[in-house]
Coordinates of C-alpha atoms in Angstrom, one line a residue:
Chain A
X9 CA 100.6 11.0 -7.4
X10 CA 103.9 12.7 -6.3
X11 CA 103.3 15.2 -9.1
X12 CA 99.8 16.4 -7.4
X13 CA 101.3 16.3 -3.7
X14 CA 103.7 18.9 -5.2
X15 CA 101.8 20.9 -7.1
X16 CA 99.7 21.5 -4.3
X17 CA 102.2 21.6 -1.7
X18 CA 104.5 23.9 -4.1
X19 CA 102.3 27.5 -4.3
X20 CA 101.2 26.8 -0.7
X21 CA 104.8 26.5 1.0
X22 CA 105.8 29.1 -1.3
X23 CA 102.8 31.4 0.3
X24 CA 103.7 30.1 3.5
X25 CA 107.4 31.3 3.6
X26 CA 107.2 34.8 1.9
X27 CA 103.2 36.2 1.9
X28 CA 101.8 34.5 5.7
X29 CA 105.0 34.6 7.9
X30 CA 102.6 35.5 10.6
X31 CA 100.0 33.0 9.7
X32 CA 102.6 30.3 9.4
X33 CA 101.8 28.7 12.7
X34 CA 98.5 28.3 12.7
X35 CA 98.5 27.4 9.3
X36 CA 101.1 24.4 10.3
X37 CA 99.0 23.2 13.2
X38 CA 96.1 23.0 10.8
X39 CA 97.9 20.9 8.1
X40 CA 99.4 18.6 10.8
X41 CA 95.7 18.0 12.1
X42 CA 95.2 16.6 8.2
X43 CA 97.9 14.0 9.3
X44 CA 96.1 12.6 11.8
X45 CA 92.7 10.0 11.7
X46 CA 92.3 6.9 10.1
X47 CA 92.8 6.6 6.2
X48 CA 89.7 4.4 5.8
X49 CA 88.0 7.3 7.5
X50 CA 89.6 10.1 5.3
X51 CA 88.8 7.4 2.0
X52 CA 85.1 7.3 3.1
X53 CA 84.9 10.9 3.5
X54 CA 86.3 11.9 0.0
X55 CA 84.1 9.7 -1.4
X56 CA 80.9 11.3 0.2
X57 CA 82.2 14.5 -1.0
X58 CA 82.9 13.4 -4.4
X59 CA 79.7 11.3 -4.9
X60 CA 77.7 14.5 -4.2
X61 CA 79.9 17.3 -5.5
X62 CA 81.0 15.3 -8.7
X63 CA 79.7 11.7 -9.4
X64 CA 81.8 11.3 -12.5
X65 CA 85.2 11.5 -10.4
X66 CA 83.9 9.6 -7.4
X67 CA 87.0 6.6 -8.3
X68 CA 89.5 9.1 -7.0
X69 CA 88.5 9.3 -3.5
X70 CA 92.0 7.0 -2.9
X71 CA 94.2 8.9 -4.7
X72 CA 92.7 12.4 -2.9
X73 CA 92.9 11.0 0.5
X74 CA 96.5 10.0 0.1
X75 CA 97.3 13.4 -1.1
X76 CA 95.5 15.0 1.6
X77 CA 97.4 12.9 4.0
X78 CA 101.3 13.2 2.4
X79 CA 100.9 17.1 1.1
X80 CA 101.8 18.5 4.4
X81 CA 104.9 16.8 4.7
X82 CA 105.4 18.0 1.6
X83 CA 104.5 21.6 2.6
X84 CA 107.0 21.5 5.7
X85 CA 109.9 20.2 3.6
X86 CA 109.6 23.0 1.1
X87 CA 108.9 25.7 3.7
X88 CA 112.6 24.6 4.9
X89 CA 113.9 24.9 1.4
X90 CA 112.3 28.3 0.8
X91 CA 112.8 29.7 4.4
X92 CA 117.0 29.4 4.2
X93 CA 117.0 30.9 1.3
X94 CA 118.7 34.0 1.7
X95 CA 116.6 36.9 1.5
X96 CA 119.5 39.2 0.1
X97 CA 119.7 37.5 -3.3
X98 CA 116.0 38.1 -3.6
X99 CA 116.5 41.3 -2.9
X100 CA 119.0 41.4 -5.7
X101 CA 117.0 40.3 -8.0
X102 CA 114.2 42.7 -7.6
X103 CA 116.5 45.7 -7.4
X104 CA 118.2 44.6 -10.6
X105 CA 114.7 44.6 -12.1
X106 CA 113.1 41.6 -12.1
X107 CA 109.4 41.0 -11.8
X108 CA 107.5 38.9 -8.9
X109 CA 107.4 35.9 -11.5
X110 CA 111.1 36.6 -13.4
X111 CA 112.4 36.4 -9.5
X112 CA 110.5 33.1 -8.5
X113 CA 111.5 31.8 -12.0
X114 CA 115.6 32.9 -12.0
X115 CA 116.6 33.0 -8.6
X116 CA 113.9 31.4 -5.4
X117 CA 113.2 28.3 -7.9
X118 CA 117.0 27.3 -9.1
X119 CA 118.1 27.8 -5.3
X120 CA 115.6 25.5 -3.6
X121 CA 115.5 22.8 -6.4
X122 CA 117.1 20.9 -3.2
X123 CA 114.2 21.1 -0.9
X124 CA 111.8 20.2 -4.3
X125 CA 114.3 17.0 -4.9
X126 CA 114.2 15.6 -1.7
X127 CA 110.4 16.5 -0.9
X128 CA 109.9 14.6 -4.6
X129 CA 111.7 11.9 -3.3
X130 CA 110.2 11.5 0.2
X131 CA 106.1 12.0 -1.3
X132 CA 107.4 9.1 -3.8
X133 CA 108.7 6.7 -1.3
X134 CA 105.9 7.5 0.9
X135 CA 103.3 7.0 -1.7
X136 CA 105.1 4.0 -3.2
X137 CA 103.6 1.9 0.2
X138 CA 100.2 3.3 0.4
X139 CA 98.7 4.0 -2.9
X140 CA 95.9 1.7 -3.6
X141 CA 97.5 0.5 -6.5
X142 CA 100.8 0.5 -5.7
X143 CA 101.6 3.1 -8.0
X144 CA 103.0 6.3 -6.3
Chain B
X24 CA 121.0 64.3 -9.0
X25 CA 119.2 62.2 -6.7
X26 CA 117.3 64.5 -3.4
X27 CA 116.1 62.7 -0.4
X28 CA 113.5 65.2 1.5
X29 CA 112.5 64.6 4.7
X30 CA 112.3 61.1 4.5
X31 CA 110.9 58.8 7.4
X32 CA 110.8 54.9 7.7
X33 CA 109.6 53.4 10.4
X34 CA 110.7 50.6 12.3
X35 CA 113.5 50.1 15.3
X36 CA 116.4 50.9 12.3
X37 CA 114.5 52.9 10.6
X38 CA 115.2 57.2 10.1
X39 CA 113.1 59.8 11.0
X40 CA 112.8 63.3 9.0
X41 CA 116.4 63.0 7.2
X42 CA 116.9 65.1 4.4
X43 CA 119.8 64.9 1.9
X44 CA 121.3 64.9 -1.8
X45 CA 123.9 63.9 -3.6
X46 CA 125.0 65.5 -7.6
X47 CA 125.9 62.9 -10.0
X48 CA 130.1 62.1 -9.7
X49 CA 129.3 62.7 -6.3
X50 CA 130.0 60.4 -3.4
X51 CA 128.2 60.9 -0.2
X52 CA 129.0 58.5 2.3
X53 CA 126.2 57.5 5.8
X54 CA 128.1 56.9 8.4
X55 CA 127.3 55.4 12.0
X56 CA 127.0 52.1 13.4
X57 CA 124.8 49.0 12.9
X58 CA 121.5 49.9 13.2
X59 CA 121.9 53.7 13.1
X60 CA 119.6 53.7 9.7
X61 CA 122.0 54.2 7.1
X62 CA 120.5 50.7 5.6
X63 CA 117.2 51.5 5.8
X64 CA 117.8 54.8 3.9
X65 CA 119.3 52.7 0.6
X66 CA 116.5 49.8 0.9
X67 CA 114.3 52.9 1.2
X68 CA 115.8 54.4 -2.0
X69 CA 116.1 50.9 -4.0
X70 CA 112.2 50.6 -3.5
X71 CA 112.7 47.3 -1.0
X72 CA 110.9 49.2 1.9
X73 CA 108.3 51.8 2.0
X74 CA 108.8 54.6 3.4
X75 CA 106.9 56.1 6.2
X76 CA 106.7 59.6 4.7
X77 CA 108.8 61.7 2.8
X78 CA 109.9 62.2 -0.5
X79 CA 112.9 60.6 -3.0
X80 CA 113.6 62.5 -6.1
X81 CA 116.1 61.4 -8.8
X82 CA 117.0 63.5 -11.6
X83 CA 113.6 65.7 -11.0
X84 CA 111.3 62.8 -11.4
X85 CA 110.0 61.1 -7.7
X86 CA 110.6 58.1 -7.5
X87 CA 109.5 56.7 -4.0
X88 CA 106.1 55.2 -5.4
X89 CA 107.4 53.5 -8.3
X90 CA 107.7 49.1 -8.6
X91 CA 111.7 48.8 -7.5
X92 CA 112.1 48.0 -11.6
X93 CA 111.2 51.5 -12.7
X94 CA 113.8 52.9 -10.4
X95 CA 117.2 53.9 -12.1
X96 CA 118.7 52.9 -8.8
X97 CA 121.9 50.2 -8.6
X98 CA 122.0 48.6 -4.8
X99 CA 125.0 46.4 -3.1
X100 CA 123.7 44.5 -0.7
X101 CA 125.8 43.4 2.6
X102 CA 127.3 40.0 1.8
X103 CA 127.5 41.3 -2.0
X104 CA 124.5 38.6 -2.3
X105 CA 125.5 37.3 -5.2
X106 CA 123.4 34.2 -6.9
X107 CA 125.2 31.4 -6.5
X108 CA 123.6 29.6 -9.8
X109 CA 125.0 31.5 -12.2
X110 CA 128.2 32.6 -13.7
X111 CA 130.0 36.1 -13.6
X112 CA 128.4 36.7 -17.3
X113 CA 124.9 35.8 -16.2
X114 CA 124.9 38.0 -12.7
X115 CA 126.1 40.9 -15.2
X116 CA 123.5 40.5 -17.6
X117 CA 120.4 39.4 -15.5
X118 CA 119.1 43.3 -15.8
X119 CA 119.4 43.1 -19.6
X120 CA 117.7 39.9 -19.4
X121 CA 114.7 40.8 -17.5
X122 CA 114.2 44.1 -19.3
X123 CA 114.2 42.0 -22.6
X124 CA 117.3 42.7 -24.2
X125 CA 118.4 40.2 -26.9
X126 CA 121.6 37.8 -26.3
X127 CA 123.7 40.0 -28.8
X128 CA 123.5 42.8 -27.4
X129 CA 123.8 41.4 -23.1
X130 CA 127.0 40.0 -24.3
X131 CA 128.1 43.7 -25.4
X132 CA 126.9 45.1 -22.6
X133 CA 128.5 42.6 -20.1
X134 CA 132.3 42.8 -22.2
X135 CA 131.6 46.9 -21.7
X136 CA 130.7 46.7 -18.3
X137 CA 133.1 43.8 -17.5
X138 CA 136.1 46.4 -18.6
X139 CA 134.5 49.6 -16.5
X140 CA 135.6 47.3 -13.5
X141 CA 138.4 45.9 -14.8
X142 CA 137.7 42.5 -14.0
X143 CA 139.7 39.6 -16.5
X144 CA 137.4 39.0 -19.4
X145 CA 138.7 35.3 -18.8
X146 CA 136.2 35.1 -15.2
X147 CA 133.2 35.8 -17.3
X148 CA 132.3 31.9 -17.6
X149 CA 133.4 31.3 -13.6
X150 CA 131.2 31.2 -10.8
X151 CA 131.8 33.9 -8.3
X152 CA 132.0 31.6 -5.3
X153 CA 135.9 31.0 -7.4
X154 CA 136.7 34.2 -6.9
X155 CA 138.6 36.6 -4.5
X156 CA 136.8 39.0 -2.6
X157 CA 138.0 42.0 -4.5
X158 CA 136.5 40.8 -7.8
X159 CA 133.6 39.5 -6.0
X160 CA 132.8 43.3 -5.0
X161 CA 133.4 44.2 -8.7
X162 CA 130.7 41.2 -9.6
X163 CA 128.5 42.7 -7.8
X164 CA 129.3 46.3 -8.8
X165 CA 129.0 44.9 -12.4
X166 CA 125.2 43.6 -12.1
X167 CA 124.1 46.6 -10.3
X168 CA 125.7 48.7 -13.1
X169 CA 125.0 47.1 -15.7
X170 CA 121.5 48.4 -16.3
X171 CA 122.9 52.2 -16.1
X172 CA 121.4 53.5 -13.5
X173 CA 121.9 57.1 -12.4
X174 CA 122.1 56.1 -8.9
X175 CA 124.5 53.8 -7.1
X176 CA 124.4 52.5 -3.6
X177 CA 126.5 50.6 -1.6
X178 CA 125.2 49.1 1.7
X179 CA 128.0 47.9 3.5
X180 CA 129.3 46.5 0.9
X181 CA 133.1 47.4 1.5
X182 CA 133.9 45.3 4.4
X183 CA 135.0 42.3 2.6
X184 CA 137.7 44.6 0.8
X185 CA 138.7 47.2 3.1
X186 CA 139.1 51.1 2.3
X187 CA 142.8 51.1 0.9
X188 CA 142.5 48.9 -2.2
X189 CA 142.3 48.5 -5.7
X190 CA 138.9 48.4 -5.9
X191 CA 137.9 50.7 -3.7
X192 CA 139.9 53.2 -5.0
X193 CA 138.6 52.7 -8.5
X194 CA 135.1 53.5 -6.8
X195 CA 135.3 57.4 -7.1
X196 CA 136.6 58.2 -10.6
X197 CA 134.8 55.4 -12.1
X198 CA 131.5 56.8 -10.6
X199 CA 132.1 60.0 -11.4
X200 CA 133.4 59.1 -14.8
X201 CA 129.9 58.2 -15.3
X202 CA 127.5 60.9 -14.0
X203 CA 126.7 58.6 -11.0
X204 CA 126.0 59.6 -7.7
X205 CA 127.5 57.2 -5.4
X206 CA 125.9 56.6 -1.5
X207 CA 127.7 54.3 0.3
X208 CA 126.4 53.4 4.0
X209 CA 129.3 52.1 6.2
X210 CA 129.9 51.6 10.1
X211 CA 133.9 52.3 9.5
X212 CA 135.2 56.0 9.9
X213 CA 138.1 55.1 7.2
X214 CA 135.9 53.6 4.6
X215 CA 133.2 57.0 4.8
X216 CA 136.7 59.6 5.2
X217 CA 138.5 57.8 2.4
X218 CA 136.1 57.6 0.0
X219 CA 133.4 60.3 0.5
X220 CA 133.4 63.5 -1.0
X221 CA 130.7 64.3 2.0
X222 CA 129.7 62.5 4.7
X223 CA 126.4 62.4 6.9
X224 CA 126.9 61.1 10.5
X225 CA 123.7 59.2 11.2
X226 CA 122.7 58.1 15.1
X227 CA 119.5 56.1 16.3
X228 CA 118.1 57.4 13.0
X229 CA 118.9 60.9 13.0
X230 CA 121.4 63.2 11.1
X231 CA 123.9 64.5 13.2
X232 CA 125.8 66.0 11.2
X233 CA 126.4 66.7 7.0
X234 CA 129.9 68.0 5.7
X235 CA 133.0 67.5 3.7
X236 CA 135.5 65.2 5.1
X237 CA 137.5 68.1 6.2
X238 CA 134.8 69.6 8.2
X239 CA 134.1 66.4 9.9
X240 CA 137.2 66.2 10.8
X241 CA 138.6 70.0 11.7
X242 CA 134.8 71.0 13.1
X243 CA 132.9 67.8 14.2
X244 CA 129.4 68.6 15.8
X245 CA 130.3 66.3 19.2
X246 CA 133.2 64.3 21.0
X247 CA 131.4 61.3 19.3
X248 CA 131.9 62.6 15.9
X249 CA 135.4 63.9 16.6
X250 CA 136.5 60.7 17.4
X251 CA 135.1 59.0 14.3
X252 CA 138.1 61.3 12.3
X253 CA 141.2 59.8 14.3
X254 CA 142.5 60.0 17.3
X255 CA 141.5 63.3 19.5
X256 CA 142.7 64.7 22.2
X257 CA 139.7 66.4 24.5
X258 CA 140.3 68.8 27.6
X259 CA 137.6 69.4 30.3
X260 CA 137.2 73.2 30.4
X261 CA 134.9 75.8 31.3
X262 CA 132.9 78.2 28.8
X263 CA 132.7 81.4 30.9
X264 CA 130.9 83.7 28.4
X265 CA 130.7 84.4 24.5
X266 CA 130.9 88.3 22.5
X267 CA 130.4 88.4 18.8
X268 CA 134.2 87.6 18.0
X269 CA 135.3 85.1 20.8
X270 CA 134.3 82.8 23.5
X271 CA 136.1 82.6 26.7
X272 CA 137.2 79.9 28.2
X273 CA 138.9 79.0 31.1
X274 CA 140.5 75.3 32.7
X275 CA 143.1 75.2 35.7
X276 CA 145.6 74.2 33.2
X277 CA 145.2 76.1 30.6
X278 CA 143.9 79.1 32.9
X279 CA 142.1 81.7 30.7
X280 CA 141.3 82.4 27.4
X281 CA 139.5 82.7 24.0
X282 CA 139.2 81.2 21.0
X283 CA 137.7 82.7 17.5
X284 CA 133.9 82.0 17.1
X285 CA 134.8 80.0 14.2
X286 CA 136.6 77.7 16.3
X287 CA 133.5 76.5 18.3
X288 CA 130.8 74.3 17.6
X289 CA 127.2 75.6 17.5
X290 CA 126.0 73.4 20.2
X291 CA 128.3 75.0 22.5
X292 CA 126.9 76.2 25.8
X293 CA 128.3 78.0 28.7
X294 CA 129.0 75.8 31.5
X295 CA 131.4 72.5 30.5
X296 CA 133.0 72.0 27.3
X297 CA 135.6 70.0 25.5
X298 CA 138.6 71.5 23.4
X299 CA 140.0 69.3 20.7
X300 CA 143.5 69.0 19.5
X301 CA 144.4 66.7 16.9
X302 CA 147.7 64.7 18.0
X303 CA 149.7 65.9 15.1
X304 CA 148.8 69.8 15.8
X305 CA 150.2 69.4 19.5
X306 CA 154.1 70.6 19.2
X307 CA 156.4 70.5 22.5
X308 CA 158.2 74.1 22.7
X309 CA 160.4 75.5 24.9
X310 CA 158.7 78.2 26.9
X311 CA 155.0 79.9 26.6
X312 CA 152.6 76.4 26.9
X313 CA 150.8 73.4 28.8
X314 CA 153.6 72.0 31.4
X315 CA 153.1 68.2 31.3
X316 CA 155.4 65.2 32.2
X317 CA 156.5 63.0 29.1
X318 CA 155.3 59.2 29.4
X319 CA 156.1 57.5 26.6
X320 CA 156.8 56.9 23.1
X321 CA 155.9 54.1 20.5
X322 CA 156.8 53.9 17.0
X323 CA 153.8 53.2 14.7
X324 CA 154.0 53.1 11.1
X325 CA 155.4 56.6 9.5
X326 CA 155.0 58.5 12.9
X327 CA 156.6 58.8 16.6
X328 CA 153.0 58.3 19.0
X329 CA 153.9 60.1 22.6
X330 CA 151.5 60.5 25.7
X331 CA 152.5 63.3 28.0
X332 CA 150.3 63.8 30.9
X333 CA 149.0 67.2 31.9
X334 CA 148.3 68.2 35.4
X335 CA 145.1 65.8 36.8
X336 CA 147.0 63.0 34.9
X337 CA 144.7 63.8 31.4
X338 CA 146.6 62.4 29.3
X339 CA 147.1 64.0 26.0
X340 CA 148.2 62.3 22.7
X341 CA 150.9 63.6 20.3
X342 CA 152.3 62.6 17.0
X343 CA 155.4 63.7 15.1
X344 CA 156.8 62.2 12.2
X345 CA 159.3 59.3 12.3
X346 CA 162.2 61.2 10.5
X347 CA 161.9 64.1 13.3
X348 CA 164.4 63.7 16.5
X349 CA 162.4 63.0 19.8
X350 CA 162.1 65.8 21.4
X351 CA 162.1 64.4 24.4
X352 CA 163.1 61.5 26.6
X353 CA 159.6 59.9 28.8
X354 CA 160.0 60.8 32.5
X355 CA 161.3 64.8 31.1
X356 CA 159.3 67.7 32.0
X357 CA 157.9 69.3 28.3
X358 CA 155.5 72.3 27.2
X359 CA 153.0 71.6 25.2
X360 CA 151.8 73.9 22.7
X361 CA 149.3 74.5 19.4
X362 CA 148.0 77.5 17.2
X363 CA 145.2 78.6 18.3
X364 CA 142.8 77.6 14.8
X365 CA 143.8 74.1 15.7
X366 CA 142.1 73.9 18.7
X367 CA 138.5 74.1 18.6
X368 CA 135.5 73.7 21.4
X369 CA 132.9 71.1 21.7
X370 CA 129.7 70.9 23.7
X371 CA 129.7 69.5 27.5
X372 CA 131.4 67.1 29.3
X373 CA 129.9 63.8 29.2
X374 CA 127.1 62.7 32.2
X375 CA 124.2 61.0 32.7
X376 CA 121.9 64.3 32.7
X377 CA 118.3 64.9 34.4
X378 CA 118.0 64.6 38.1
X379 CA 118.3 61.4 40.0
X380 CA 115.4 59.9 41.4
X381 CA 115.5 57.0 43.7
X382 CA 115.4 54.2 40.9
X383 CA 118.4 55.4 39.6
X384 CA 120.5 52.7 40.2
X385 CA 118.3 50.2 39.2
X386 CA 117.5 52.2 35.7
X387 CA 121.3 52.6 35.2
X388 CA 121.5 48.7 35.9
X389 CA 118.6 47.7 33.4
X390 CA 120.2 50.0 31.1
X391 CA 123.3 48.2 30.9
X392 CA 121.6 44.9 30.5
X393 CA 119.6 46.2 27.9
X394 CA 122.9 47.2 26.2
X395 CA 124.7 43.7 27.1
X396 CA 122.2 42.2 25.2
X397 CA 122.0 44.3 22.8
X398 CA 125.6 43.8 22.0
X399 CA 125.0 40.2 22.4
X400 CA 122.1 40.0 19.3
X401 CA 124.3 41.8 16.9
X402 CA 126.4 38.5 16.4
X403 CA 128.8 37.3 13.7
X404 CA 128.8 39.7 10.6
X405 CA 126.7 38.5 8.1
X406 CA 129.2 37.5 5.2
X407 CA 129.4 33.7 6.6
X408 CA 129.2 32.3 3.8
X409 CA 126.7 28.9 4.5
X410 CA 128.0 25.3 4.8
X411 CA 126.0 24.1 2.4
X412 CA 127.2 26.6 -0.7
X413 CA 123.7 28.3 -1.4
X414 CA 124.7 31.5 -0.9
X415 CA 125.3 33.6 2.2
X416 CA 124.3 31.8 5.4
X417 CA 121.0 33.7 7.5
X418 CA 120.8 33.0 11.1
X419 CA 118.5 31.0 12.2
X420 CA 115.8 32.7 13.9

């Protein structure tokens, strides 16, 4: 559960802070509008998407409306963690050679394992109290 | 050999149409202040910008559309931006490790370069947050050498350490030891002037003017750049007229006279100019010079500092070393004399140019504010380090 919140959230904050700076706005109104409405509602919804789209995977309408519902929080902690970073040792990193992927991997990802722990923690927590079976 | 022709970035700190080079041992120092483009000419060079137009060549290959890997370019960032993950070892060896060389042979590399900067083999297992600020520079100097590039830059890099030390001084030789031409872009005159071999004065984005150190200083373009070499003394005068040896000058208290063509700048104009003396070429003489009252004297460092004011009350600065007598006691009546190669002219008197229209007030009033705020946006310097240990701090926006 936490796991798919974040793996979602992860590439999409990650957009957010360094490819869409100008886009970030909108793009943070539209993920707080997923917040809002009724979780039965959102439940019922993902189910008649799923049931036409894929029958087979229909059972995980819960589980896809609770990480529709948590993954923006998600998204706004880890847009913190990857905003303050500072852009100077990025720089660094690309001067001294590095690729886009041997950057992300050496220097953005070891510096905001913060932001990733607490968002980890908070999705959990969160999830704990509303999965439908209590697993989070 | 790196060649920069023409180059143009855009953007409110950006440059427009500079062109410059610098040979390998060389050092070639950007000076002007924050904002004047001097950064965006390294970032520009290091591949982290794009530039508008224009061309970078290094070692006869361009280089300006190549990925910022491909580039055999070292860069110092402001703040020395160094990761605050790793260890003094690892920052070394991060461009062996992302160019794929194996562990034996980063370790050789880092113990070579670690000795190049003469930085303790003992710190190469520390984190560079535990260190001073000198061998925090030579961290930093250490990963972007590392790699061997033909090119190093330095963007502001000094002001942690300040022009006089250790480290800087090992700057020079150990570059040109090398084969590496060094550009470092600095907003402080005695950083460029003690470290440069030449200097370009940058403003808003433009070169004003390229030379030695010794040209900058002996025959500056401007008043501006005249005071960026020391202390300067500057005297209102008049440029009656010019032959093909001389120009003629005259001020009431000088009356008239000429000075060699080589003694005046190429901006210079007839109508107002400046002359500029250097303190320590203004000697008091008995007879045959500039009457002026002695003010006062002040001990600083090595040297006497004296102000004896010429008639008008311009006030005009003079330095004589410490182990010489004072020639005179403040409230005496001296002469004031130099050679006439240590004087040389400068374009017009400052003034706000253009005619006046009716908004003038209010324009010179915006104007102002605009600068006030201006002033106000520059801030803190940006080597804070944050409270939370990741690194330097960014303001928040």
């Amino acid at each position: 559960m936490t796991v798919a919140c974040l793996a979602l959230a992860l590439p999409l904050a990650f957009a957010l802070a360094t490819v869409w700076a100008r886009a970030r706005l909108a793009v943070a109104v539209l993920l707080g509008a997923a917040c809002l409405g009724a979780t039965a509602l959102r439940e019922t919804g993902f189910a008649a998407i799923l049931a036409r789209a894929a029958p087979d995977w229909a059972w995980t309408a819960p589980w896809a409306a609770l990480v529709h519902l948590l993954m923006p929080g998600a998204v706004f902690l880890l847009l913190r963690g990857f905003a303050r970073l500072d852009p100077g040792l990025v720089a660094a990193a690309r001067v001294a050679g590095a690729g886009r992927w041997q950057v992300f991997a050496e220097v953005t990802w070891p510096l905001s394992m913060q932001a990733v722990a607490v968002a980890a923690v908070l999705v959990f927590a969160a999830a704990l109290g509303l999965a439908p079976g209590g697993a989070g | 050999m790196i060649e920069i022709v023409d180059l143009t970035v855009a953007g409110s700190e950006g440059v427009s149409g500079l062109s410059l080079g610098a040979r390998p041992g060389e050092t070639l120092a950007l000076l002007g202040p924050a904002g004047c483009g001097g950064s965006a000419v390294l970032a520009a060079i290091a591949g982290l910008v794009t530039p508008a137009a224009g061309a970078i060549v290094i070692g006869g290959r361009r280089i300006d559309n190549l990925a910022p890997r491909a580039r055999p370019v070292g860069l110092v960032l402001p703040g020395l931006a160094l990761w605050p993950h790793m260890t003094v070892g690892e920052s070394i060896a991060f461009a062996l490790k992302v160019r794929g060389v194996g562990t034996a042979g980063q370790v050789a590399r880092v113990a070579e370069v670690m000795r190049l900067i003469d930085l303790a083999p003992a710190t190469v297992d520390r984190s560079p947050r535990t260190l001073g600020p000198a061998d925090r520079l030579r961290v930093a100097l250490g990963r972007a050498l590392a790699a061997g590039p033909e090119v190093l830059l330095l963007d502001h890099a000094l002001a942690g350490v300040g022009p006089g030390s250790a480290v800087a001084d090992m700057l020079g030789p150990l570059c040109a030891g090398l084969g590496i031409a060094l550009i470092v872009a600095t907003d402080d005159p005695c950083t460029a002037l003690g470290l440069a071999d030449r200097v370009a004065v940058l403003r808003a984005g433009r070169l004003v003017q390229e030379g030695s150190v010794g040209d900058l200083h002996d025959r500056p373009v401007d008043a501006e750049v005249a005071a960026l070499g020391g202390p300067v003394n500057l005297l209102p005068v008049t440029v009656t007229g010019a032959d093909a040896q001389a120009i003629w000058v005259s001020a009431p208290e000088l009356g008239e006279g000429w000075l060699p063509l080589s003694q005046a700048s190429l901006a210079v104009r007839p109508g107002p100019g400046l002359l500029m003396v250097r303190p320590d070429r203004v000697r008091l003489v008995e007879d045959e010079g500039v009457p002026a009252l002695m003010v006062a004297w002040r001990r600083a460092g090595g040297r006497w500092i004296g102000r004896a004011d010429i008639a008008r009350g311009i006030p005009m600065r003079v330095e004589i070393d410490a182990a010489d007598l004072l020639p005179a006691e403040p409230g005496q009546e001296v002469m004031l004399s130099w050679a006439s190669t240590d004087a040389y002219l400068l374009p017009g008197a400052v003034g706000c140019g253009g005619r006046r229209s009716w908004s003038w007030p209010l324009r010179r009033w915006s104007q102002a504010a605009r600068w006030r705020r201006r002033c106000a946006s520059i801030g803190p310097p940006r080597t804070r380090s944050s409270r939370w240990g990741i690194g330097p701090g960014r303001r928040r926006r």
